[in-house]
Short mmCIF file of C-alpha atoms in Angstrom, two decimals:
data_model
loop_
_atom_site.label_atom_id
_atom_site.label_comp_id
_atom_site.label_asym_id
_atom_site.label_seq_id
_atom_site.Cartn_x
_atom_site.Cartn_y
_atom_site.Cartn_z
CA MET O 146 21.47 100.36 86.10
CA ASN O 147 18.03 101.88 86.40
CA LEU O 148 17.12 104.85 88.60
CA VAL O 149 15.47 102.74 91.31
CA GLN O 150 18.67 100.74 91.64
CA GLU O 151 20.82 103.90 91.56
CA ILE O 152 18.98 105.65 94.36
CA LEU O 153 19.00 102.52 96.53
CA LEU O 154 22.74 102.19 96.02
CA LEU O 155 23.29 105.79 97.00
CA LEU O 156 21.26 105.24 100.15
CA LEU O 157 23.60 102.48 101.33
CA ASP O 158 27.21 102.83 102.41
CA ASP O 159 29.89 100.31 101.41
CA GLU O 160 29.03 98.15 104.40
CA GLY O 161 25.39 98.03 103.38
CA ALA O 162 24.14 100.29 106.12
CA PRO O 163 21.82 103.18 105.28
CA VAL O 164 23.60 106.50 104.80
CA VAL O 165 20.51 108.44 105.76
CA ALA O 166 17.06 107.41 106.94
CA PRO O 167 14.77 109.40 104.66
CA GLY O 168 11.60 108.31 106.45
CA PRO O 169 8.87 106.27 104.83
CA VAL O 170 7.10 109.13 103.03
CA ARG O 171 10.27 110.30 101.31
CA LEU O 172 11.53 106.82 100.53
CA ASP O 173 8.18 105.57 99.20
CA HIS O 174 7.74 108.56 96.90
CA ALA O 175 11.39 108.54 95.78
CA LEU O 176 11.17 104.91 94.71
CA ALA O 177 7.87 105.52 92.92
CA GLY O 178 9.36 108.62 91.27
CA ALA O 179 12.50 106.75 90.27
CA ALA O 180 10.48 104.03 88.55
CA LEU O 181 8.33 106.54 86.65
CA MET O 182 11.26 108.76 85.67
CA ASP O 183 13.15 105.75 84.38
CA LEU O 184 10.20 104.62 82.27
CA ALA O 185 9.94 108.16 80.90
CA LEU O 186 13.65 108.17 79.99
CA ARG O 187 13.09 104.88 78.13
CA ASN O 188 10.18 106.42 76.20
CA ARG O 189 7.65 104.02 77.71
CA ILE O 190 5.55 106.83 79.21
CA ASP O 191 5.12 110.56 78.70
CA THR O 192 3.65 113.23 80.97
CA ASP O 193 2.16 116.68 80.96
CA ALA O 194 0.42 118.72 83.63
CA THR O 195 -2.76 116.65 83.46
CA ASN O 196 -1.84 113.20 82.15
CA LEU O 197 0.58 110.33 82.36
CA LEU O 198 0.36 108.48 79.05
CA LEU O 199 1.55 105.07 77.98
CA LEU O 200 3.69 105.32 74.85
CA ASP O 201 5.04 101.80 74.55
CA ALA O 202 4.22 98.74 76.64
CA THR O 203 7.24 96.76 75.42
CA PRO O 204 8.94 95.29 78.51
CA THR O 205 12.31 96.80 79.50
CA GLY O 206 13.63 93.42 80.66
CA GLU O 207 13.98 94.76 84.21
CA PRO O 208 11.36 93.14 86.44
CA VAL O 209 10.69 96.06 88.79
CA LEU O 210 10.19 98.55 85.96
CA ASP O 211 8.17 96.03 83.98
CA GLY O 212 5.84 95.49 86.94
CA VAL O 213 5.13 99.24 87.00
CA LEU O 214 4.80 99.39 83.22
CA GLU O 215 2.29 96.52 83.24
CA GLU O 216 0.24 98.30 85.88
CA ILE O 217 0.15 101.50 83.82
CA ALA O 218 -0.72 99.56 80.66
CA ALA O 219 -3.52 97.72 82.45
CA SER O 220 -5.08 100.87 83.87
CA GLU O 221 -8.31 101.81 82.18
CA GLU O 222 -8.53 105.31 83.54
CA ARG O 223 -6.29 108.22 82.63
CA SER O 224 -4.43 109.69 85.59
CA ASP O 225 -1.73 112.27 86.07
CA ALA O 226 1.79 111.75 87.42
CA LYS O 227 0.69 112.78 90.92
CA VAL O 228 -1.90 109.98 91.09
CA TRP O 229 0.59 107.41 89.82
CA LEU O 230 3.22 108.52 92.33
CA SER O 231 0.78 108.06 95.15
CA ARG O 232 -0.43 104.69 93.83
CA LEU O 233 3.11 103.34 93.41
CA ALA O 234 4.31 104.79 96.71
CA GLU O 235 1.80 102.47 98.40
CA ARG O 236 3.69 99.47 97.13
CA SER O 237 7.21 100.81 97.49
CA GLN O 238 8.25 97.86 99.63
CA GLU O 239 7.73 95.58 96.65
CA ILE O 240 9.68 97.99 94.42
CA ARG O 241 12.52 98.23 96.96
CA GLU O 242 12.83 94.49 97.52
CA GLY O 243 12.68 93.81 93.77
CA ALA O 244 15.40 96.37 93.04
CA LEU O 245 17.65 95.05 95.82
CA ALA O 246 17.27 91.54 94.38
CA GLU O 247 18.24 92.92 90.96
CA LEU O 248 21.36 94.59 92.42
CA ILE O 249 22.35 91.29 94.04
CA GLU O 250 21.75 89.51 90.74
CA LEU O 251 23.97 92.10 89.00
CA GLY O 252 26.76 91.38 91.48
CA ILE O 253 26.74 94.94 92.82
CA LEU O 254 25.40 94.08 96.27
CA GLU O 255 25.52 90.97 98.35
CA GLU O 256 23.08 90.05 101.06
CA LYS O 257 24.16 89.35 104.62
CA ASN O 258 21.82 88.64 107.47
CA LYS O 259 22.47 90.97 110.35
CA ARG O 260 20.40 92.55 113.00
CA ILE O 261 18.68 95.93 112.88
CA LEU O 262 18.49 98.20 109.98
CA TRP O 263 15.87 100.62 109.11
CA VAL O 264 13.63 100.06 106.12
CA PHE O 265 15.88 97.35 104.72
CA GLY O 266 14.73 95.15 107.57
CA SER O 267 17.15 92.74 109.16
CA ARG O 268 19.53 92.39 106.27
CA ARG O 269 22.62 94.25 105.19
CA TYR O 270 23.56 94.70 101.58
CA PRO O 271 27.31 95.39 101.42
CA ALA O 272 28.67 96.65 98.11
CA VAL O 273 30.68 94.12 96.13
CA ASP O 274 31.66 96.78 93.62
CA GLY O 275 31.52 100.46 94.59
CA ARG O 276 32.37 101.86 91.15
CA ALA O 277 28.79 102.43 90.07
CA GLU O 278 28.02 104.45 93.17
CA ARG O 279 31.20 106.53 92.85
CA GLU O 280 30.42 107.30 89.21
CA VAL O 281 26.96 108.61 90.11
CA LYS O 282 28.40 110.83 92.84
CA LEU O 283 31.03 112.28 90.51
CA ARG O 284 28.40 112.98 87.86
CA VAL O 285 26.16 114.74 90.36
CA MET O 286 29.03 116.90 91.65
CA SER O 287 30.09 117.94 88.18
CA VAL O 288 26.54 119.06 87.33
CA LEU O 289 25.95 120.86 90.63
CA PHE O 290 29.16 122.87 90.58
CA SER O 291 29.20 123.97 86.97
CA ASP O 292 26.86 125.76 84.64
CA GLU O 293 26.75 122.78 82.29
CA ILE O 294 23.36 121.80 80.96
CA PRO O 295 22.32 118.64 82.79
CA ASP O 296 21.19 115.68 80.77
CA PRO O 297 17.73 114.29 81.59
CA ARG O 298 19.16 111.43 83.65
CA ASP O 299 21.19 113.87 85.77
CA VAL O 300 18.02 115.88 86.35
CA ALA O 301 16.25 112.74 87.56
CA ILE O 302 19.01 111.58 89.89
CA ILE O 303 19.45 115.05 91.41
CA SER O 304 15.69 115.22 92.07
CA LEU O 305 15.88 111.84 93.81
CA ILE O 306 18.93 112.75 95.86
CA SER O 307 17.21 115.93 96.95
CA ALA O 308 13.94 114.13 97.81
CA THR O 309 15.64 111.52 99.97
CA GLY O 310 17.76 114.01 101.92
CA LEU O 311 21.00 112.55 100.55
CA LEU O 312 22.38 115.93 99.54
CA SER O 313 23.59 116.69 103.04
CA GLU O 314 25.54 113.42 102.98
CA LEU O 315 27.04 113.95 99.54
CA LEU O 316 28.05 117.56 100.10
CA SER O 317 30.08 119.18 102.84
CA LYS O 318 28.50 121.81 105.12
CA HIS O 319 30.44 124.39 103.14
CA ASP O 320 29.26 123.16 99.72
CA LEU O 321 25.63 122.47 100.58
CA PRO O 322 24.37 126.09 100.69
CA ARG O 323 26.32 126.88 97.51
CA ALA O 324 24.61 124.01 95.69
CA MET O 325 21.02 124.63 96.84
CA GLU O 326 20.08 127.23 94.25
CA ARG O 327 21.36 124.97 91.49
CA VAL O 328 19.54 121.95 92.98
CA GLN O 329 16.27 123.89 93.01
CA GLN O 330 16.83 124.97 89.41
CA ILE O 331 17.55 121.42 88.25
CA ARG O 332 14.78 119.62 90.11
CA LYS O 333 12.17 121.88 88.46
CA MET O 334 13.16 120.54 85.06
CA ASP O 335 11.37 117.20 85.33
CA LEU O 336 7.62 117.07 85.84
CA ILE O 337 7.66 113.74 87.70
CA GLY O 338 10.48 115.04 89.92
CA ARG O 339 8.49 118.20 90.67
CA GLU O 340 5.36 116.21 91.54
CA MET O 341 7.41 113.87 93.72
CA VAL O 342 8.90 116.72 95.76
CA SER O 343 5.51 118.43 95.99
CA ALA O 344 3.78 115.23 97.21
CA ILE O 345 6.43 114.72 99.90
CA GLN O 346 6.20 118.34 101.05
CA ASN O 347 2.38 118.20 101.20
CA ILE O 348 2.32 115.00 103.25
CA GLU O 349 5.01 116.26 105.61
CA LYS O 350 3.09 119.51 106.07
CA VAL O 351 -0.07 117.59 106.99
CA VAL O 352 1.86 115.41 109.44
CA LEU O 353 3.48 118.46 111.07
CA THR O 354 0.13 120.21 111.39
CA ALA O 355 -1.38 117.15 113.04
CA MET O 356 1.41 116.90 115.62
CA PRO O 357 0.82 118.67 118.93
CA PRO O 358 3.44 121.32 119.80
CA MET O 359 6.31 120.16 122.00
CA GLY O 360 5.25 120.03 125.61
CA ALA O 361 1.54 120.23 124.86
CA VAL O 362 -0.65 117.86 126.81
CA PRO O 363 -2.82 115.86 124.42
CA HIS O 364 -6.56 116.06 124.99
CA MET O 365 -7.90 112.93 126.53
CA MET M 73 4.45 116.47 63.97
CA GLU M 74 5.85 117.97 60.82
CA LEU M 75 9.34 119.48 61.01
CA LYS M 76 10.38 122.24 58.64
CA LEU M 77 14.16 122.57 58.33
CA ASN M 78 15.82 125.54 56.61
CA TRP M 79 19.27 127.08 56.60
CA SER M 80 19.74 130.75 57.35
CA GLY M 81 23.39 131.28 56.50
CA GLU M 82 25.35 128.98 58.81
CA THR M 83 22.43 128.44 61.19
CA LEU M 84 19.90 125.62 60.93
CA VAL M 85 16.33 126.76 61.61
CA ALA M 86 13.95 124.03 62.80
CA GLN M 87 10.24 124.74 62.90
CA PRO M 88 8.15 121.96 64.44
CA VAL M 89 4.46 122.04 63.60
CA GLY M 90 1.77 120.64 65.92
CA ARG M 91 2.88 118.58 68.91
CA LEU M 92 6.33 117.82 70.29
CA ASP M 93 5.74 114.83 72.55
CA GLY M 94 6.70 111.24 73.19
CA GLU M 95 5.41 110.21 69.78
CA SER M 96 7.46 112.77 67.88
CA ALA M 97 10.47 113.72 70.04
CA ALA M 98 12.82 110.98 68.80
CA ASP M 99 12.10 111.83 65.16
CA PHE M 100 12.58 115.56 65.88
CA GLU M 101 15.99 114.84 67.43
CA ARG M 102 17.03 112.44 64.65
CA GLN M 103 16.18 114.83 61.82
CA ILE M 104 18.05 117.73 63.43
CA THR M 105 21.06 115.61 64.39
CA GLU M 106 21.37 114.29 60.83
CA GLU M 107 21.33 117.80 59.41
CA ILE M 108 23.17 120.06 61.82
CA GLY M 109 26.85 119.07 61.83
CA ASP M 110 28.89 121.71 63.69
CA HIS M 111 26.41 124.53 63.24
CA SER M 112 24.13 126.47 65.55
CA LEU M 113 20.41 125.86 65.80
CA VAL M 114 17.34 128.07 66.06
CA VAL M 115 14.09 126.33 67.00
CA ASP M 116 11.08 128.39 65.97
CA PHE M 117 8.03 127.42 68.05
CA ALA M 118 5.54 129.60 66.15
CA GLU M 119 3.56 126.63 64.85
CA LEU M 120 3.95 124.37 67.89
CA ASN M 121 0.83 124.13 70.01
CA TYR M 122 1.81 121.44 72.54
CA ILE M 123 4.96 120.25 74.28
CA SER M 124 5.12 117.36 76.76
CA SER M 125 7.88 116.24 79.13
CA ALA M 126 9.42 114.16 76.33
CA GLY M 127 9.46 117.27 74.14
CA LEU M 128 11.24 119.28 76.84
CA ARG M 129 13.76 116.48 77.32
CA VAL M 130 14.70 116.47 73.66
CA ILE M 131 15.30 120.23 73.79
CA LEU M 132 17.58 119.66 76.80
CA VAL M 133 19.47 116.90 75.00
CA LEU M 134 20.00 119.10 71.93
CA ALA M 135 21.08 122.06 74.08
CA LYS M 136 23.66 119.92 75.85
CA ALA M 137 24.99 118.40 72.63
CA LEU M 138 25.29 121.81 70.95
CA LYS M 139 27.00 123.39 73.93
CA ALA M 140 29.53 120.54 73.98
CA ARG M 141 30.41 121.49 70.38
CA GLU M 142 30.48 125.20 71.28
CA CYS M 143 27.46 125.84 69.08
CA ARG M 144 24.41 127.88 70.09
CA LEU M 145 20.80 126.90 70.58
CA ASP M 146 18.30 129.76 70.40
CA LEU M 147 14.54 129.37 70.75
CA CYS M 148 11.93 131.81 69.51
CA CYS M 149 8.24 132.55 69.01
CA LEU M 150 6.92 130.55 71.99
CA SER M 151 3.15 130.71 72.37
CA HIS M 152 1.82 131.64 75.80
CA PRO M 153 1.02 128.05 76.90
CA ILE M 154 4.47 126.86 75.85
CA GLN M 155 6.11 129.84 77.55
CA GLU M 156 4.26 128.77 80.70
CA VAL M 157 5.60 125.20 80.43
CA PHE M 158 9.12 126.62 80.04
CA ARG M 159 8.61 128.88 83.05
CA ILE M 160 7.31 126.13 85.35
CA SER M 161 10.14 123.80 84.38
CA GLY M 162 12.79 126.51 84.71
CA PHE M 163 13.84 126.06 81.09
CA ASP M 164 13.42 129.81 80.62
CA GLN M 165 16.38 130.25 82.99
CA ILE M 166 18.83 128.07 81.06
CA MET M 167 17.74 128.54 77.43
CA ASN M 168 18.23 131.50 75.09
CA ILE M 169 14.64 132.55 74.33
CA HIS M 170 13.70 135.33 71.89
CA GLN M 171 10.48 136.97 70.80
CA THR M 172 11.17 136.70 67.06
CA ARG M 173 13.11 134.52 64.67
CA LYS M 174 15.03 137.59 63.55
CA GLN M 175 16.24 138.21 67.11
CA ALA M 176 17.16 134.53 67.51
CA LEU M 177 19.21 134.56 64.33
CA ALA M 178 20.87 137.83 65.30
CA ALA M 179 21.99 136.31 68.61
CA ASP M 180 23.97 133.62 66.83
#
């Protein structure tokens, strides 16, 4: 499973309903970040403070990731991870729908038409097989509550869980404060993860600044 | 990237020269993994002038693999720009970093 699929799975409960509603800014950037971090883990791209570089344009065989890889390969200008996050966040709906289709194809989710539901529109995606999701949760817990050195994939998934606000769902009220220092330490370790969190925080800050204080009467 | 490998007693000393990035990280890991067995590792950064995210990841992978075998990883001689990359990424908080190779070997 790739990181886009993993984070979507974590965002849904066994009945296919969203566990948390991260809000469009967080979700868009998390999906963009997941795609880029996965391509980096597969040695298709590399990053530093000023550039995101294509290393290998060979397709991964996973349509969503390959769509992103093709876009990077086709780009004529050099950009950094921040620019790519923002560019991909704009088409996160396409990434999300593609990854959900892949999870259905893999037999992990099934699609059922129901009413309501948040960013997943009017459909539910109940889990056919919850093992994959449970394995990710166990891995995250073992990294957060030990001093073990995380592997790069753990770093990526913890950054994504943190960005989408899933931590408060995964951890109890008692465990959450204990884990925060470790979460902050781990999410610094990946440049794309850092840029993703920073982009979300910057946008949310701008939105908050633009909102009138509670009770204020807007100027007409 | 050129990689100089030497043994100092029971410790393998790896000295990458040039750039540790997506082009060279896999080869860096392969050469060290083939050589190290159940021994500790010192990576001497004195002749490294660039490290990318892929370079940092390979250091993390080696650190995890060595710790699982109860072996040490010690890093030394980081240039200022590389120290800065380690600081921003928090690697300076989880890695054993020394000023000199002598100190790194003594820590083993």
